[in-house]
CSV table of C-alpha atoms in Angstrom, one decimal:
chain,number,residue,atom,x,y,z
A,526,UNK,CA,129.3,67.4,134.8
A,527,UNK,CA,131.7,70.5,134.5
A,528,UNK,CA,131.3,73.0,131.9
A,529,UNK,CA,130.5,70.6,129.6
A,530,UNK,CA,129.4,71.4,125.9
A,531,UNK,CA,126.8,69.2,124.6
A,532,UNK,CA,127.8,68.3,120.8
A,533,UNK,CA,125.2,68.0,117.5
A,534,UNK,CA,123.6,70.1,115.5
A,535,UNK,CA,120.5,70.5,117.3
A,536,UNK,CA,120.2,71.1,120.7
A,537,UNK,CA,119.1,67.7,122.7
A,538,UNK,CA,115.0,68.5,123.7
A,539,UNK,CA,111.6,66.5,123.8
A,540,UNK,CA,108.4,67.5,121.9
A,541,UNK,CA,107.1,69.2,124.4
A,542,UNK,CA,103.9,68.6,123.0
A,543,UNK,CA,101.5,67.3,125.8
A,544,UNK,CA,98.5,70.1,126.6
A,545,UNK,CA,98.9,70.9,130.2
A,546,UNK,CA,102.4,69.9,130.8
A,547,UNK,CA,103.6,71.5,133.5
A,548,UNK,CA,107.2,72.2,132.8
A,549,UNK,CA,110.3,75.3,133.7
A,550,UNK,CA,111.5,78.0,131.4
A,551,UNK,CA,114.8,79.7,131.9
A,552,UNK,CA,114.9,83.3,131.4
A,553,UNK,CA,118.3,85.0,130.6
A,554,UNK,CA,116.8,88.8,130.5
A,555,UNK,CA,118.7,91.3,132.3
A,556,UNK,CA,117.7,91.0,136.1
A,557,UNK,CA,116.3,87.5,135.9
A,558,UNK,CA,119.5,85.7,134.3
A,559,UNK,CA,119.8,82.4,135.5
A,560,UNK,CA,116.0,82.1,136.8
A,561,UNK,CA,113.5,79.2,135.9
A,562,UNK,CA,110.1,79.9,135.9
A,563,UNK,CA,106.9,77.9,136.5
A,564,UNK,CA,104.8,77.1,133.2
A,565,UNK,CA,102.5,75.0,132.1
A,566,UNK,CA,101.9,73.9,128.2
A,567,UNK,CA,98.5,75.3,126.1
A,568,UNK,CA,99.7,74.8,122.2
A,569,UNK,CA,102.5,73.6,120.4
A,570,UNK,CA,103.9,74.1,116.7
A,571,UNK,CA,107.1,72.1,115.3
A,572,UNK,CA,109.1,75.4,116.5
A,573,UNK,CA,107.5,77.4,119.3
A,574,UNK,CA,105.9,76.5,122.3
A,575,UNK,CA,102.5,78.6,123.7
A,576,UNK,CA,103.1,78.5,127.6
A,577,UNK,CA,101.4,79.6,130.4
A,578,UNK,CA,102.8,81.4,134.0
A,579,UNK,CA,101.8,80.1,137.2
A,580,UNK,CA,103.6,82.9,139.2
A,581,UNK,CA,103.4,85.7,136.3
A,582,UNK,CA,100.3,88.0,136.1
A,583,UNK,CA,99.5,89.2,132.7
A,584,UNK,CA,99.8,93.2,132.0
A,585,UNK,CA,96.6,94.1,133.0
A,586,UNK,CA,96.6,92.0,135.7
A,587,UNK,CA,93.7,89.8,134.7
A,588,UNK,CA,94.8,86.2,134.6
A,589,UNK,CA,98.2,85.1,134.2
A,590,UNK,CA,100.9,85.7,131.2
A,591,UNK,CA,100.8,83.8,128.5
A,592,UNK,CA,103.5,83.5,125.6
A,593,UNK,CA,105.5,81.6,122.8
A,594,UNK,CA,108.4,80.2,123.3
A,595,UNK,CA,111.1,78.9,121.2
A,596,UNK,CA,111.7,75.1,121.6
A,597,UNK,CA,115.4,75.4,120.1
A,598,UNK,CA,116.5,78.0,123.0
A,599,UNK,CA,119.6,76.8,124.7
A,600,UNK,CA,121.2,78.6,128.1
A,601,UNK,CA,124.3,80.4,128.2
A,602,UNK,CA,127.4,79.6,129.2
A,603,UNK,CA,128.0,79.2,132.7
A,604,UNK,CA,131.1,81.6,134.1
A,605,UNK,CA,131.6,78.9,137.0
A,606,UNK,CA,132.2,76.0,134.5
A,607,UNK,CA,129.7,73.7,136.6
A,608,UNK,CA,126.1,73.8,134.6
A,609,UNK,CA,126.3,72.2,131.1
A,610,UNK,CA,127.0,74.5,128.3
A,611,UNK,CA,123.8,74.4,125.5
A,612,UNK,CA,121.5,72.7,127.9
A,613,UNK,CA,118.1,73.1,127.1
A,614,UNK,CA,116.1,76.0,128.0
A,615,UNK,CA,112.6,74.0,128.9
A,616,UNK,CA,112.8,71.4,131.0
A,617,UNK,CA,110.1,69.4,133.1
A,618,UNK,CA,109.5,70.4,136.4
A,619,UNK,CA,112.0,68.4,139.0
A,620,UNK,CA,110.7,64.7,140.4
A,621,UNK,CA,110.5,64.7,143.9
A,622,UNK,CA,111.8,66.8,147.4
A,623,UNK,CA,115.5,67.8,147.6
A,624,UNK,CA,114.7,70.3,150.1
A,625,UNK,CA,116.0,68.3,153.0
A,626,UNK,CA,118.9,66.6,151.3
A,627,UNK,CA,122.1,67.9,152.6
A,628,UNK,CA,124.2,70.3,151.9
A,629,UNK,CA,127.9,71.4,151.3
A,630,UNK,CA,129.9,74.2,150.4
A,631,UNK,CA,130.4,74.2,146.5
A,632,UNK,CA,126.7,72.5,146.0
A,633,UNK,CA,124.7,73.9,142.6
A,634,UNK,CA,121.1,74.7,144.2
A,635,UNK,CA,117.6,76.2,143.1
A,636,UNK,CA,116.5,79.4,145.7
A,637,UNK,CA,112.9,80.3,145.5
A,638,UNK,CA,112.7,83.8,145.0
A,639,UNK,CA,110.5,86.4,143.8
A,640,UNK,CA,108.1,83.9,142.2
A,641,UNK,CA,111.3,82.1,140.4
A,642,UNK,CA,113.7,79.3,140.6
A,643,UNK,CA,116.9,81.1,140.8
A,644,UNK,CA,120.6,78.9,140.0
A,645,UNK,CA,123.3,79.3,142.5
A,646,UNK,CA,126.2,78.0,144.6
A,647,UNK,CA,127.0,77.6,148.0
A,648,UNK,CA,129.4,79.3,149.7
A,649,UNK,CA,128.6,78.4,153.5
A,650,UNK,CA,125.9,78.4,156.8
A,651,UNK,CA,124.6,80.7,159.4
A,652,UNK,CA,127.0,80.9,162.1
A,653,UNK,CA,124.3,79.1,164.8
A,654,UNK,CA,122.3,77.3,162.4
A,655,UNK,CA,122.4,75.3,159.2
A,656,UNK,CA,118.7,76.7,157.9
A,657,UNK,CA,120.3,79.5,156.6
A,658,UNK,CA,123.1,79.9,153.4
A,659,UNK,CA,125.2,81.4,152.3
A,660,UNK,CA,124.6,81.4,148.3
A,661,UNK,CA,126.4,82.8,145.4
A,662,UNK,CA,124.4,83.6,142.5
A,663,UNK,CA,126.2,84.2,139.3
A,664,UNK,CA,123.5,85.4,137.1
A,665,UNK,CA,123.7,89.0,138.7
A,666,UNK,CA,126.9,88.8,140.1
A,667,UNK,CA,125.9,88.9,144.0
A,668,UNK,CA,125.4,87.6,147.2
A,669,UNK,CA,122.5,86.6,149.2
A,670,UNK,CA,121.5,85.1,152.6
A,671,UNK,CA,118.6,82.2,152.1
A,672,UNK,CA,116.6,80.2,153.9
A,673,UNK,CA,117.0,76.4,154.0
A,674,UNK,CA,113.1,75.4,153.1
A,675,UNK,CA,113.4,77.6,149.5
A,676,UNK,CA,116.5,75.7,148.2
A,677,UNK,CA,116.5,72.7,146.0
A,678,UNK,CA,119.6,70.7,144.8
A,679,UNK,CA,120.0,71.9,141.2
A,680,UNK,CA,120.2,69.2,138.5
A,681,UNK,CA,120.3,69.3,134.4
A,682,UNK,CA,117.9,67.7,132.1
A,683,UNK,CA,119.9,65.9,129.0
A,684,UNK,CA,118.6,63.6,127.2
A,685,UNK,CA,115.5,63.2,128.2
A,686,UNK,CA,116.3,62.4,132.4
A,687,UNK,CA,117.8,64.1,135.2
A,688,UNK,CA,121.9,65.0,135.6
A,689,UNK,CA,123.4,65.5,138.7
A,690,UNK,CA,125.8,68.5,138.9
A,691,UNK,CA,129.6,68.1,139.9
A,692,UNK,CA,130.4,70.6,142.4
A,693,UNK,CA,132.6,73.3,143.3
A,694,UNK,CA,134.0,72.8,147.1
A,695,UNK,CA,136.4,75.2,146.7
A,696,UNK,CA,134.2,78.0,145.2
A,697,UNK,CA,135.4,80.4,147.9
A,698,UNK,CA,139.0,80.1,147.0
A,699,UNK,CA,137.8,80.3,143.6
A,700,UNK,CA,135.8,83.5,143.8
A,701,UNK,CA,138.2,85.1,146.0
A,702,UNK,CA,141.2,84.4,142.9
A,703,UNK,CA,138.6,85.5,140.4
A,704,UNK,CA,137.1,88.7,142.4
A,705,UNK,CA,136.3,91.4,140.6
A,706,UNK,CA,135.4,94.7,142.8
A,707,UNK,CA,131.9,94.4,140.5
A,708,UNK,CA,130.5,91.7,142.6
A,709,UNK,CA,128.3,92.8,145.2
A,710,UNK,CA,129.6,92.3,148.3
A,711,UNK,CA,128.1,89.7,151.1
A,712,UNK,CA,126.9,90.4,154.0
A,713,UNK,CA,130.0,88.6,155.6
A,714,UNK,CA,130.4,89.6,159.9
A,715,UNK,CA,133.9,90.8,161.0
A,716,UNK,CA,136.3,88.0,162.0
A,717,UNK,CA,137.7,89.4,165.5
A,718,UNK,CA,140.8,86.8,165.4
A,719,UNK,CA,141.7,88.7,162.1
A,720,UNK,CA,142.9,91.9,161.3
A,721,UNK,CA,141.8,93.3,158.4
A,722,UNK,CA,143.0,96.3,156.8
A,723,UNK,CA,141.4,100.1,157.4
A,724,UNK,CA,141.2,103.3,156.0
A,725,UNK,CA,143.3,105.7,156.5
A,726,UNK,CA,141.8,108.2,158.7
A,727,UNK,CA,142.3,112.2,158.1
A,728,UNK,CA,144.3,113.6,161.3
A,729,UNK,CA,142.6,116.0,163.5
A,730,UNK,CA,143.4,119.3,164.2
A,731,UNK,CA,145.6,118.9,167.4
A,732,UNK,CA,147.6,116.4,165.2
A,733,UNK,CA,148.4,118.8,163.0
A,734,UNK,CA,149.0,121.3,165.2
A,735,UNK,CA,151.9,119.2,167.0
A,736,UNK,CA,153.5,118.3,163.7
A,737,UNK,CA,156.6,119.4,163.5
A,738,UNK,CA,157.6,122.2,160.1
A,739,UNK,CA,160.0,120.5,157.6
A,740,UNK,CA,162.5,123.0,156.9
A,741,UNK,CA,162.5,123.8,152.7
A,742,UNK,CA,166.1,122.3,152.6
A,743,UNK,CA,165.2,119.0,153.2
A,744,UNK,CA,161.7,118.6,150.7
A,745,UNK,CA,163.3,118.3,147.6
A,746,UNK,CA,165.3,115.4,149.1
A,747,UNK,CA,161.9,114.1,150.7
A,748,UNK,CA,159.9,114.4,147.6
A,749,UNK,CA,161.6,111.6,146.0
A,750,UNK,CA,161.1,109.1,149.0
A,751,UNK,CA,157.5,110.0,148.6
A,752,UNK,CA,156.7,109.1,145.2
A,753,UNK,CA,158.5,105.9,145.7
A,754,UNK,CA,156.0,105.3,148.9
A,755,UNK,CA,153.4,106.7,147.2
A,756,UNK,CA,152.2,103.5,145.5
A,757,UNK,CA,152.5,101.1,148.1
A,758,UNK,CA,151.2,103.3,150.8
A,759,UNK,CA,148.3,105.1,149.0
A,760,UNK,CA,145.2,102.4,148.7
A,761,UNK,CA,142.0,103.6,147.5
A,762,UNK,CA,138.9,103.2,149.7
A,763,UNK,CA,137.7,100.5,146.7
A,764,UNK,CA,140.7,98.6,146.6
A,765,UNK,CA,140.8,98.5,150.1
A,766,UNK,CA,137.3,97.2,150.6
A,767,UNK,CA,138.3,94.0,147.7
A,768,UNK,CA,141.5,93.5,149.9
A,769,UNK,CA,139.1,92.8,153.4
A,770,UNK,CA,137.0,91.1,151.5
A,771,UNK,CA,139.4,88.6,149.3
A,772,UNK,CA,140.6,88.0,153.3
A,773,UNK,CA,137.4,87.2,154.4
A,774,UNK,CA,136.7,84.7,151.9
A,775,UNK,CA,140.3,83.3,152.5
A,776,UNK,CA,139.0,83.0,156.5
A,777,UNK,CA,135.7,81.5,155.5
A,778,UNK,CA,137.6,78.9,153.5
A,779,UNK,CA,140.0,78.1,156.3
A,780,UNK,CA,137.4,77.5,158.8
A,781,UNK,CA,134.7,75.8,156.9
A,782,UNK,CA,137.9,73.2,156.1
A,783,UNK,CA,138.3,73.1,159.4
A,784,UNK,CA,134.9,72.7,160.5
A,785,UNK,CA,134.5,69.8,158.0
A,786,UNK,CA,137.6,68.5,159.2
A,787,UNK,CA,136.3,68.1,162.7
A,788,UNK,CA,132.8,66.8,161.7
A,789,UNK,CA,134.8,64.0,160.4
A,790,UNK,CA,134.9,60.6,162.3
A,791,UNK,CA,138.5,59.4,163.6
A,792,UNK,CA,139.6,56.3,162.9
A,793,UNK,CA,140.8,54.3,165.7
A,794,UNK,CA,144.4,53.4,166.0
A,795,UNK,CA,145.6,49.5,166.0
């Protein structure tokens, strides 16, 4: 499923109704967008939902938070087009262990941090090993480097059962054509084989010194030839820091296609 709308009046939920219950909220607050947390059920009315946190301690730190949630609450849309648009925003917690299924660039996954279930992509491995990823999270706009053993495969709950997610191999390509110099920035190694683009430096002292004088005949003619230079020539430090790192993705994209290309087997010839 891609970016698809559910359609009906109501959004598509259970009753929710079963004391102890243990099921996932998502939270869409500022600084925990996209993040499910663990809860189990204590009441229910025909609209709201009394829940309990198992990872939340209450304000004053005795016991853990308590509060009512809305049974109608649907999520967001998703800017990547690959969760389902009006999904539910309580769910039951996920049957069984994806945390050793393989992975793939362009893979929705879960990441266990700070207490939460946090939604994100894949956007590659660690250069020696596969236990670490490389994982875009859209719901604050960043990057992060995560461990194998906290990621699930993500999936939807509609109607009632499980959905798997269609994914997005060529998210790198993707984010790189939709980069906006908001996103935080990776922590992506140099590519040697590469050259990427650098700053332009201020010249010393002895540079100067050499320089030679333009005689004041010739400036006004020079002045023009400058501001026609001026544009493609002058890059700001920001600009120039979205330029390496639209290349960077570009690289990562070339060689994880290559990589995959490799890994695959080769049909004998006849």
């Amino acid at each position: 499923m891609s970016g698809k709308n559910l359609i009906g009046p109501e959004p598509l939920s259970r009753e929710w109704s079963e004391v102890n219950q243990n099921i996932e909220l998502l939270c869409e607050d500022s600084g925990m967008r996209d993040c499910w947390f663990r809860c189990k059920v204590l009441k229910s009315s025909p609209k709201l939902l009394k829940v309990q946190y198992y990872d939340v301690p209450a304000e004053n730190r005795a016991g853990k938070l308590e509060e009512w949630f809305p049974k109608s609450k649907v999520a967001a849309a998703d800017k990547l087009g690959m969760r389902c648009a009006g999904r539910p925003a309580i769910r039951p917690w996920p049957s069984g262990n994806s945390s050793d299924l393989p992975l793939k660039v362009g893979v929705a996954i879960d990441a266990w941090q700070c207490d939460r279930w946090r939604e994100g992509v894949v956007t590659g491995f660690g250069t020696s090993t596969k236990d670490n990823l490389h994982v875009y999270f859209p719901g604050d706009n960043r990057f992060s480097a995560v461990e194998r053993k906290n990621v699930r495969v993500s999936r939807e709950w509609i109607d009632d059962k499980w959905v798997d997610i269609e994914g997005k191999p060529d998210i790198l390509s993707f984010l790189s054509s939709n980069f906006s110099p908001k996103v935080n920035l990776p922590p992506l190694p140099p590519v040697p084989r590469f050259p990427v683009l650098a700053e332009a430096s201020t010249p010393s002292t002895s540079t100067l010194a050499s320089s030679k004088v333009v005689p004041s005949s010739k400036l006004q003619g020079s002045e023009d030839v400058e501001q026609r230079q001026g544009s493609a020539t002058t890059i700001k430090a920001q600009d120039m820091e979205v330029l390496n790192y639209k290349k960077r993705l570009t690289i990562r994209h070339l060689e994880e296609k290559a990589r995959m290309t490799a890994a695959e087997p080769k049909v004998p010839k006849e």
